[in-house]
mmCIF file of C-alpha atoms in Angstrom:
data_model
loop_
_atom_site.group_PDB
_atom_site.id
_atom_site.type_symbol
_atom_site.label_atom_id
_atom_site.label_comp_id
_atom_site.label_asym_id
_atom_site.label_seq_id
_atom_site.Cartn_x
_atom_site.Cartn_y
_atom_site.Cartn_z
ATOM 1 C CA MET G 178 9.734 3.772 41.886
ATOM 2 C CA GLN G 179 7.674 1.647 39.550
ATOM 3 C CA ILE G 180 4.469 3.024 40.992
ATOM 4 C CA ASP G 181 2.439 5.800 39.288
ATOM 5 C CA ASN G 182 2.095 9.223 40.965
ATOM 6 C CA GLU G 183 -1.672 8.751 41.633
ATOM 7 C CA THR G 184 -0.890 5.508 43.597
ATOM 8 C CA LYS G 185 1.950 7.162 45.482
ATOM 9 C CA ASP G 186 -0.408 9.858 46.607
ATOM 10 C CA ILE G 187 -2.977 7.417 47.818
ATOM 11 C CA LEU G 188 -0.385 5.460 49.793
ATOM 12 C CA LYS G 189 1.174 8.558 51.302
ATOM 13 C CA LYS G 190 -2.261 9.730 52.439
ATOM 14 C CA GLN G 191 -2.612 6.447 54.117
ATOM 15 C CA HIS G 192 0.716 7.123 56.046
ATOM 16 C CA TYR G 193 2.859 4.551 54.178
ATOM 17 C CA ALA G 194 6.453 5.529 53.866
ATOM 18 C CA LEU G 195 7.516 4.287 50.402
ATOM 19 C CA VAL G 196 10.920 2.589 50.150
ATOM 20 C CA GLY G 197 12.811 2.135 46.872
ATOM 21 C CA ASN G 198 10.837 0.772 43.970
ATOM 22 C CA HIS G 199 8.427 -1.622 45.591
ATOM 23 C CA SER G 200 8.671 -1.629 49.427
ATOM 24 C CA ALA G 201 6.974 0.335 52.113
ATOM 25 C CA VAL G 202 6.816 0.860 55.883
ATOM 26 C CA LYS G 203 3.865 1.746 58.058
ATOM 27 C CA LEU G 204 3.553 2.185 61.848
ATOM 28 C CA CYS G 205 1.188 -0.250 63.333
ATOM 29 C CA HIS G 206 -1.465 0.995 65.675
ATOM 30 C CA TRP G 207 0.327 -0.576 68.574
ATOM 31 C CA MET G 208 3.585 1.329 68.092
ATOM 32 C CA ARG G 209 1.874 4.510 69.332
ATOM 33 C CA GLN G 210 0.010 2.610 71.987
ATOM 34 C CA THR G 211 3.145 1.213 73.459
ATOM 35 C CA LEU G 212 5.271 4.417 73.191
ATOM 36 C CA PHE G 213 2.483 6.516 74.787
ATOM 37 C CA TYR G 214 0.519 4.153 76.970
ATOM 38 C CA ASP G 215 2.683 1.061 77.520
ATOM 39 C CA ARG G 216 0.102 -1.187 75.824
ATOM 40 C CA VAL G 217 1.449 -3.944 73.607
ATOM 41 C CA CYS G 218 0.483 -5.811 70.481
ATOM 42 C CA TYR G 219 -0.823 -9.319 70.878
ATOM 43 C CA LYS G 220 2.249 -10.642 69.105
ATOM 44 C CA GLN G 221 4.200 -9.630 72.129
ATOM 45 C CA THR G 222 1.642 -11.242 74.476
ATOM 46 C CA PHE G 223 1.681 -14.514 72.434
ATOM 47 C CA TYR G 224 5.168 -14.683 70.940
ATOM 48 C CA GLY G 225 7.446 -12.312 72.873
ATOM 49 C CA ILE G 226 7.932 -9.949 69.841
ATOM 50 C CA GLU G 227 8.498 -6.521 71.543
ATOM 51 C CA THR G 228 6.020 -4.093 70.004
ATOM 52 C CA HIS G 229 8.333 -1.141 70.003
ATOM 53 C CA ARG G 230 11.192 -3.058 68.417
ATOM 54 C CA CYS G 231 9.132 -4.277 65.457
ATOM 55 C CA LEU G 232 9.523 -2.986 61.877
ATOM 56 C CA GLN G 233 6.248 -3.451 59.998
ATOM 57 C CA MET G 234 7.106 -3.554 56.286
ATOM 58 C CA THR G 235 6.346 -5.048 52.966
ATOM 59 C CA PRO G 236 8.820 -5.732 50.060
ATOM 60 C CA ALA G 237 5.808 -5.945 47.619
ATOM 61 C CA ILE G 238 3.527 -2.943 48.192
ATOM 62 C CA VAL G 239 1.708 -3.181 44.891
ATOM 63 C CA TYR G 240 1.969 -6.860 44.272
ATOM 64 C CA CYS G 241 -0.497 -9.581 45.340
ATOM 65 C CA THR G 242 -2.223 -12.684 44.013
ATOM 66 C CA GLN G 243 -5.550 -11.986 45.657
ATOM 67 C CA LYS G 244 -8.009 -9.086 46.217
ATOM 68 C CA CYS G 245 -9.635 -10.189 49.435
ATOM 69 C CA LEU G 246 -12.725 -8.539 50.446
ATOM 70 C CA PHE G 247 -11.662 -8.018 54.038
ATOM 71 C CA CYS G 248 -8.290 -6.495 53.140
ATOM 72 C CA TRP G 249 -7.767 -2.963 54.396
ATOM 73 C CA ARG G 250 -5.629 -1.773 51.477
ATOM 74 C CA TYR G 251 -6.623 0.094 48.387
ATOM 75 C CA GLN G 252 -6.506 -2.479 45.643
ATOM 76 C CA GLY G 253 -6.687 -0.353 42.462
ATOM 77 C CA PHE G 254 -3.031 -0.938 41.628
ATOM 78 C CA THR G 255 -2.530 -4.626 42.217
ATOM 79 C CA LYS G 256 0.125 -6.500 40.093
ATOM 80 C CA THR G 257 0.333 -10.198 40.360
ATOM 81 C CA ARG G 258 4.128 -10.641 39.720
ATOM 82 C CA PHE G 259 7.377 -8.876 39.040
ATOM 83 C CA THR G 260 8.061 -8.591 35.292
ATOM 84 C CA GLU G 261 11.278 -8.227 33.366
ATOM 85 C CA ASP G 262 10.596 -4.469 33.198
ATOM 86 C CA ASP G 263 10.375 -4.066 36.929
ATOM 87 C CA ILE G 264 13.398 -3.026 39.059
ATOM 88 C CA VAL G 265 14.054 -5.462 41.862
ATOM 89 C CA ASP G 266 15.677 -3.664 44.741
ATOM 90 C CA ASP G 267 18.778 -5.030 46.550
ATOM 91 C CA PRO G 268 17.597 -6.657 49.764
ATOM 92 C CA GLU G 269 20.208 -5.001 51.958
ATOM 93 C CA GLU G 270 19.099 -1.620 50.637
ATOM 94 C CA VAL G 271 15.503 -2.607 51.305
ATOM 95 C CA LEU G 272 16.230 -3.282 54.966
ATOM 96 C CA ASP G 273 18.395 -0.234 55.519
ATOM 97 C CA LYS G 274 15.913 2.115 53.913
ATOM 98 C CA SER G 275 13.033 0.604 55.772
ATOM 99 C CA ILE G 276 14.829 1.147 59.106
ATOM 100 C CA GLU G 277 15.554 4.734 58.025
ATOM 101 C CA ALA G 278 11.838 5.214 57.086
ATOM 102 C CA GLN G 279 10.662 3.975 60.476
ATOM 103 C CA ARG G 280 13.075 6.257 62.191
ATOM 104 C CA LYS G 281 11.508 9.161 60.288
ATOM 105 C CA LEU G 282 7.952 8.097 61.155
ATOM 106 C CA ILE G 283 8.609 8.032 64.898
ATOM 107 C CA THR G 284 10.668 11.156 65.075
ATOM 108 C CA GLY G 285 7.777 13.458 66.143
ATOM 109 C CA PHE G 286 6.843 11.083 68.957
ATOM 110 C CA LYS G 287 9.865 12.098 71.032
ATOM 111 C CA GLY G 288 8.539 15.533 71.751
ATOM 112 C CA ASP G 289 5.337 14.277 73.293
ATOM 113 C CA ALA G 290 5.487 14.186 77.057
ATOM 114 C CA ARG G 291 3.662 10.953 77.180
ATOM 115 C CA CYS G 292 6.426 9.130 75.073
ATOM 116 C CA ASN G 293 8.436 6.530 76.861
ATOM 117 C CA LEU G 294 11.942 7.757 75.812
ATOM 118 C CA LYS G 295 13.731 4.539 76.513
ATOM 119 C CA LYS G 296 11.267 2.586 74.267
ATOM 120 C CA TRP G 297 11.525 5.466 71.657
ATOM 121 C CA GLU G 298 15.393 5.113 71.610
ATOM 122 C CA GLU G 299 14.983 1.277 71.212
ATOM 123 C CA ALA G 300 12.270 1.706 68.417
ATOM 124 C CA ASN G 301 15.024 3.470 66.353
ATOM 125 C CA ASN G 302 16.869 0.148 66.108
ATOM 126 C CA PRO G 303 14.276 -2.538 65.480
ATOM 127 C CA LYS G 304 15.059 -6.136 66.283
ATOM 128 C CA HIS G 305 12.133 -7.795 64.500
ATOM 129 C CA VAL G 306 11.005 -7.553 60.960
ATOM 130 C CA ALA G 307 7.277 -8.158 60.295
ATOM 131 C CA CYS G 308 7.266 -8.879 56.563
ATOM 132 C CA SER G 309 3.536 -8.413 55.878
ATOM 133 C CA LEU G 310 1.724 -5.131 55.960
ATOM 134 C CA SER G 311 0.360 -5.139 52.431
ATOM 135 C CA GLY G 312 0.724 -7.160 49.277
ATOM 136 C CA GLU G 313 2.172 -10.682 48.954
ATOM 137 C CA PRO G 314 5.804 -10.756 50.240
ATOM 138 C CA THR G 315 6.664 -14.039 48.526
ATOM 139 C CA LEU G 316 6.334 -12.240 45.165
ATOM 140 C CA TYR G 317 9.629 -10.347 45.969
ATOM 141 C CA PRO G 318 12.228 -12.280 44.012
ATOM 142 C CA ARG G 319 15.044 -11.758 46.545
ATOM 143 C CA LEU G 320 13.079 -12.602 49.693
ATOM 144 C CA ASP G 321 15.524 -15.416 50.601
ATOM 145 C CA GLU G 322 18.532 -12.988 50.587
ATOM 146 C CA PHE G 323 16.403 -10.450 52.562
ATOM 147 C CA PHE G 324 15.836 -12.952 55.369
ATOM 148 C CA GLU G 325 19.482 -13.991 55.314
ATOM 149 C CA ILE G 326 20.575 -10.330 55.889
ATOM 150 C CA CYS G 327 18.079 -9.819 58.629
ATOM 151 C CA HIS G 328 19.253 -12.901 60.513
ATOM 152 C CA LYS G 329 22.872 -11.955 60.113
ATOM 153 C CA ARG G 330 22.090 -8.748 61.888
ATOM 154 C CA GLY G 331 20.542 -10.557 64.732
ATOM 155 C CA MET G 332 17.001 -9.662 63.752
ATOM 156 C CA THR G 333 14.084 -12.068 63.923
ATOM 157 C CA THR G 334 11.677 -12.255 60.985
ATOM 158 C CA PHE G 335 8.016 -12.831 60.608
ATOM 159 C CA LEU G 336 6.469 -13.728 57.249
ATOM 160 C CA VAL G 337 2.778 -13.466 56.535
ATOM 161 C CA THR G 338 1.670 -15.086 53.205
ATOM 162 C CA ASN G 339 -1.570 -16.158 51.597
ATOM 163 C CA GLY G 340 0.002 -19.490 50.606
ATOM 164 C CA THR G 341 -0.393 -19.107 46.875
ATOM 165 C CA ASN G 342 3.429 -19.437 46.195
ATOM 166 C CA PRO G 343 4.345 -22.859 47.643
ATOM 167 C CA GLU G 344 7.351 -23.109 45.400
ATOM 168 C CA VAL G 345 8.890 -20.014 46.914
ATOM 169 C CA LEU G 346 8.481 -21.366 50.520
ATOM 170 C CA GLU G 347 9.898 -24.713 49.457
ATOM 171 C CA LYS G 348 13.088 -23.154 48.012
ATOM 172 C CA LEU G 349 13.850 -20.763 50.917
ATOM 173 C CA ASP G 350 17.231 -21.569 52.332
ATOM 174 C CA ASN G 351 16.613 -18.953 55.014
ATOM 175 C CA LEU G 352 13.240 -19.508 56.540
ATOM 176 C CA PRO G 353 11.614 -16.760 58.565
ATOM 177 C CA THR G 354 11.722 -17.127 62.371
ATOM 178 C CA GLN G 355 7.956 -17.425 62.257
ATOM 179 C CA LEU G 356 5.865 -18.396 59.184
ATOM 180 C CA TYR G 357 2.153 -17.320 59.086
ATOM 181 C CA ILE G 358 -0.124 -18.918 56.553
ATOM 182 C CA SER G 359 -3.485 -17.046 56.009
ATOM 183 C CA VAL G 360 -6.262 -19.588 55.674
ATOM 184 C CA VAL G 361 -9.411 -17.561 55.428
ATOM 185 C CA ALA G 362 -11.707 -19.898 53.578
ATOM 186 C CA PRO G 363 -12.909 -23.383 54.696
ATOM 187 C CA ASN G 364 -13.418 -24.504 51.083
ATOM 188 C CA LYS G 365 -12.865 -23.648 47.513
ATOM 189 C CA ARG G 366 -16.323 -22.052 47.012
ATOM 190 C CA VAL G 367 -15.881 -19.568 49.795
ATOM 191 C CA TYR G 368 -12.197 -18.985 48.838
ATOM 192 C CA LYS G 369 -13.189 -17.817 45.302
ATOM 193 C CA LYS G 370 -15.805 -15.372 46.566
ATOM 194 C CA LEU G 371 -14.035 -14.011 49.744
ATOM 195 C CA CYS G 372 -10.321 -14.008 48.566
ATOM 196 C CA ASN G 373 -10.989 -13.143 44.821
ATOM 197 C CA PRO G 374 -7.837 -14.877 43.604
ATOM 198 C CA LEU G 375 -6.018 -13.240 40.644
ATOM 199 C CA VAL G 376 -4.123 -16.283 39.652
ATOM 200 C CA LYS G 377 -5.088 -19.706 38.419
ATOM 201 C CA ASN G 378 -5.480 -22.602 40.852
ATOM 202 C CA GLY G 379 -5.002 -20.336 44.009
ATOM 203 C CA TRP G 380 -6.903 -22.837 46.168
ATOM 204 C CA GLU G 381 -4.854 -25.786 44.883
ATOM 205 C CA LYS G 382 -1.592 -23.840 45.519
ATOM 206 C CA LEU G 383 -2.772 -23.041 49.080
ATOM 207 C CA GLN G 384 -3.283 -26.809 49.644
ATOM 208 C CA LYS G 385 0.276 -27.473 48.480
ATOM 209 C CA THR G 386 1.588 -24.923 51.043
ATOM 210 C CA LEU G 387 -0.396 -26.531 53.836
ATOM 211 C CA GLU G 388 1.012 -29.962 52.881
ATOM 212 C CA LEU G 389 4.552 -28.464 52.791
ATOM 213 C CA LEU G 390 4.267 -26.815 56.243
ATOM 214 C CA PRO G 391 5.129 -29.873 58.474
ATOM 215 C CA SER G 392 8.504 -30.243 56.658
ATOM 216 C CA LEU G 393 9.617 -26.666 57.292
ATOM 217 C CA ASP G 394 12.013 -26.204 60.233
ATOM 218 C CA THR G 395 10.536 -23.070 61.735
ATOM 219 C CA ARG G 396 7.674 -21.920 63.901
ATOM 220 C CA THR G 397 4.463 -22.094 61.981
ATOM 221 C CA VAL G 398 1.117 -20.473 62.467
ATOM 222 C CA ILE G 399 -2.208 -20.766 60.706
ATOM 223 C CA ARG G 400 -4.428 -17.690 60.882
ATOM 224 C CA HIS G 401 -8.179 -17.869 60.230
ATOM 225 C CA THR G 402 -9.451 -14.379 59.625
ATOM 226 C CA LEU G 403 -13.097 -14.692 60.496
ATOM 227 C CA VAL G 404 -15.649 -12.579 58.649
ATOM 228 C CA ASP G 405 -19.218 -12.934 59.929
ATOM 229 C CA GLY G 406 -21.703 -13.950 57.373
ATOM 230 C CA TRP G 407 -18.975 -15.413 55.203
ATOM 231 C CA ASN G 408 -16.560 -17.955 56.710
ATOM 232 C CA ILE G 409 -17.399 -18.692 60.387
ATOM 233 C CA ASP G 410 -20.708 -20.256 61.012
ATOM 234 C CA GLY G 411 -20.599 -24.117 60.895
ATOM 235 C CA TYR G 412 -17.280 -24.377 59.146
ATOM 236 C CA GLU G 413 -15.115 -25.755 62.007
ATOM 237 C CA LYS G 414 -14.765 -29.310 60.607
ATOM 238 C CA GLU G 415 -13.759 -28.046 57.198
ATOM 239 C CA TYR G 416 -11.093 -25.731 58.737
ATOM 240 C CA ALA G 417 -9.885 -28.621 60.892
ATOM 241 C CA LYS G 418 -9.263 -30.762 57.908
ATOM 242 C CA LEU G 419 -7.070 -27.927 56.399
ATOM 243 C CA ASP G 420 -5.245 -27.506 59.724
ATOM 244 C CA GLU G 421 -4.625 -31.188 60.034
ATOM 245 C CA LYS G 422 -2.668 -31.124 56.786
ATOM 246 C CA ALA G 423 -0.334 -28.231 58.006
ATOM 247 C CA GLU G 424 0.232 -29.438 61.577
ATOM 248 C CA PRO G 425 0.990 -25.852 62.662
ATOM 249 C CA TRP G 426 2.595 -24.958 66.095
ATOM 250 C CA PHE G 427 -0.191 -22.443 66.530
ATOM 251 C CA ILE G 428 -3.555 -21.463 65.190
ATOM 252 C CA GLU G 429 -4.965 -17.974 65.392
ATOM 253 C CA PRO G 430 -8.709 -17.487 64.805
ATOM 254 C CA LYS G 431 -8.827 -13.682 64.508
ATOM 255 C CA GLY G 432 -11.813 -11.489 63.786
ATOM 256 C CA PHE G 433 -12.121 -9.211 60.814
ATOM 257 C CA VAL G 434 -11.934 -5.497 61.636
ATOM 258 C CA LEU G 435 -13.649 -2.874 59.493
ATOM 259 C CA VAL G 436 -10.754 -0.525 58.631
ATOM 260 C CA GLY G 437 -9.325 1.055 55.602
ATOM 261 C CA SER G 438 -10.627 0.129 52.187
ATOM 262 C CA SER G 439 -12.460 -2.915 53.572
ATOM 263 C CA ARG G 440 -15.218 -0.437 54.387
ATOM 264 C CA ASN G 441 -15.971 -0.169 50.742
ATOM 265 C CA ARG G 442 -16.633 -3.858 50.503
ATOM 266 C CA LEU G 443 -18.058 -5.038 53.883
ATOM 267 C CA THR G 444 -19.929 -3.557 56.832
ATOM 268 C CA ILE G 445 -19.687 -3.542 60.674
ATOM 269 C CA LYS G 446 -22.081 -6.492 60.639
ATOM 270 C CA ASN G 447 -19.280 -8.537 59.201
ATOM 271 C CA MET G 448 -17.137 -8.041 62.367
ATOM 272 C CA PRO G 449 -17.766 -11.028 64.629
ATOM 273 C CA THR G 450 -17.923 -10.552 68.444
ATOM 274 C CA HIS G 451 -15.109 -11.885 70.543
ATOM 275 C CA SER G 452 -17.461 -14.319 72.167
ATOM 276 C CA LYS G 453 -18.310 -15.723 68.723
ATOM 277 C CA ILE G 454 -14.541 -16.030 67.940
ATOM 278 C CA ARG G 455 -14.006 -17.773 71.190
ATOM 279 C CA GLU G 456 -16.742 -20.241 70.571
ATOM 280 C CA PHE G 457 -15.491 -20.978 67.063
ATOM 281 C CA SER G 458 -12.051 -21.539 68.575
ATOM 282 C CA ARG G 459 -13.398 -23.887 71.251
ATOM 283 C CA ARG G 460 -15.039 -26.030 68.691
ATOM 284 C CA LEU G 461 -12.084 -25.978 66.330
ATOM 285 C CA ALA G 462 -9.791 -27.000 69.142
ATOM 286 C CA GLU G 463 -12.059 -29.966 69.986
ATOM 287 C CA HIS G 464 -11.888 -31.253 66.426
ATOM 288 C CA LEU G 465 -8.187 -31.000 66.313
ATOM 289 C CA GLY G 466 -7.053 -31.869 69.834
ATOM 290 C CA TYR G 467 -5.518 -28.445 70.267
ATOM 291 C CA GLU G 468 -5.922 -26.303 73.404
ATOM 292 C CA ILE G 469 -6.812 -22.621 73.851
ATOM 293 C CA CYS G 470 -3.630 -21.132 75.437
ATOM 294 C CA GLY G 471 -4.225 -17.425 75.079
ATOM 295 C CA GLU G 472 -6.546 -14.699 73.953
ATOM 296 C CA ARG G 473 -6.641 -10.917 73.493
ATOM 297 C CA GLU G 474 -10.105 -9.475 73.364
ATOM 298 C CA ASP G 475 -8.901 -6.053 72.390
ATOM 299 C CA SER G 476 -7.416 -7.663 69.196
ATOM 300 C CA ARG G 477 -10.259 -10.153 68.767
ATOM 301 C CA VAL G 478 -7.874 -13.095 68.646
ATOM 302 C CA ILE G 479 -7.507 -16.469 70.262
ATOM 303 C CA LEU G 480 -4.477 -18.611 70.302
ATOM 304 C CA LEU G 481 -4.539 -22.460 69.975
ATOM 305 C CA THR G 482 -1.657 -24.818 70.280
ATOM 306 C CA ARG G 483 -1.076 -28.541 70.233
ATOM 307 C CA ASP G 484 2.030 -28.347 72.475
ATOM 308 C CA LYS G 485 2.102 -26.020 75.462
ATOM 309 C CA LYS G 486 5.869 -26.362 75.632
ATOM 310 C CA ASN G 487 5.945 -23.870 72.813
ATOM 311 C CA VAL G 488 3.954 -21.343 74.618
ATOM 312 C CA LYS G 489 5.374 -18.378 76.534
ATOM 313 C CA ILE G 490 2.282 -16.302 77.180
ATOM 314 C CA LYS G 491 2.974 -13.025 79.026
#
């Protein structure tokens, strides 16, 4: 693995299972909740992605183009690209080893009397790959092949990207089942302060991604991660202009949560209340002509859509 021992130790303490040279798996909070208490992630509520069948992973654990203040991960090891000296793992091996890592992570759950054994058995054979977790997945040079392999196995895919690699998205022959673009700043000034880009023209590259989105034949989502005191008050019109470029199927205004290493950069005062997120969403929807079609207060998230035919809220 092309990660130094100090970084490995940090990641392992944070309960990441390292995979190959640059990938990792980590159980989401909702995996435990669904196996023990039958509660589900908002992605199941909004999009039908079964929580216990979801593999949360990244093919680029130490690679990213931004050091966002609200990010939960430790950022001391960030690389902005794969170099000629880096080993690029085979995508099929990345998937196989990621599934194997997930199986090891949930092994101990089976012995707990609260565990739903039927769900646990199914969790050992995930049907959905959430390609997000940490880092910027579009930096993985073989992402297109990775999605192709997932789809050939009957797995759905879910890509979360910060939008700074529009050329990668444009060249994908195998688009993810659902494409998430994180738009966490209403303008360039806020973007530079809040997202701390590590590449030139990050804001301009994001604009290209937004302009590209309407031409991509897949389900698209814009997520606005809202950080109180930074990017929420009075910015609805500016966000609306960005969203109009992208014409997404869905928009997710979602509140920042003070977890992980974000606690070193922000405070609990930066977590907006759900009522504030709802009011932001209402005003944004009015500007765009979208409708609020769902919400999950426990995840501090609202779902907007322009076409209710696409919605299957449970």
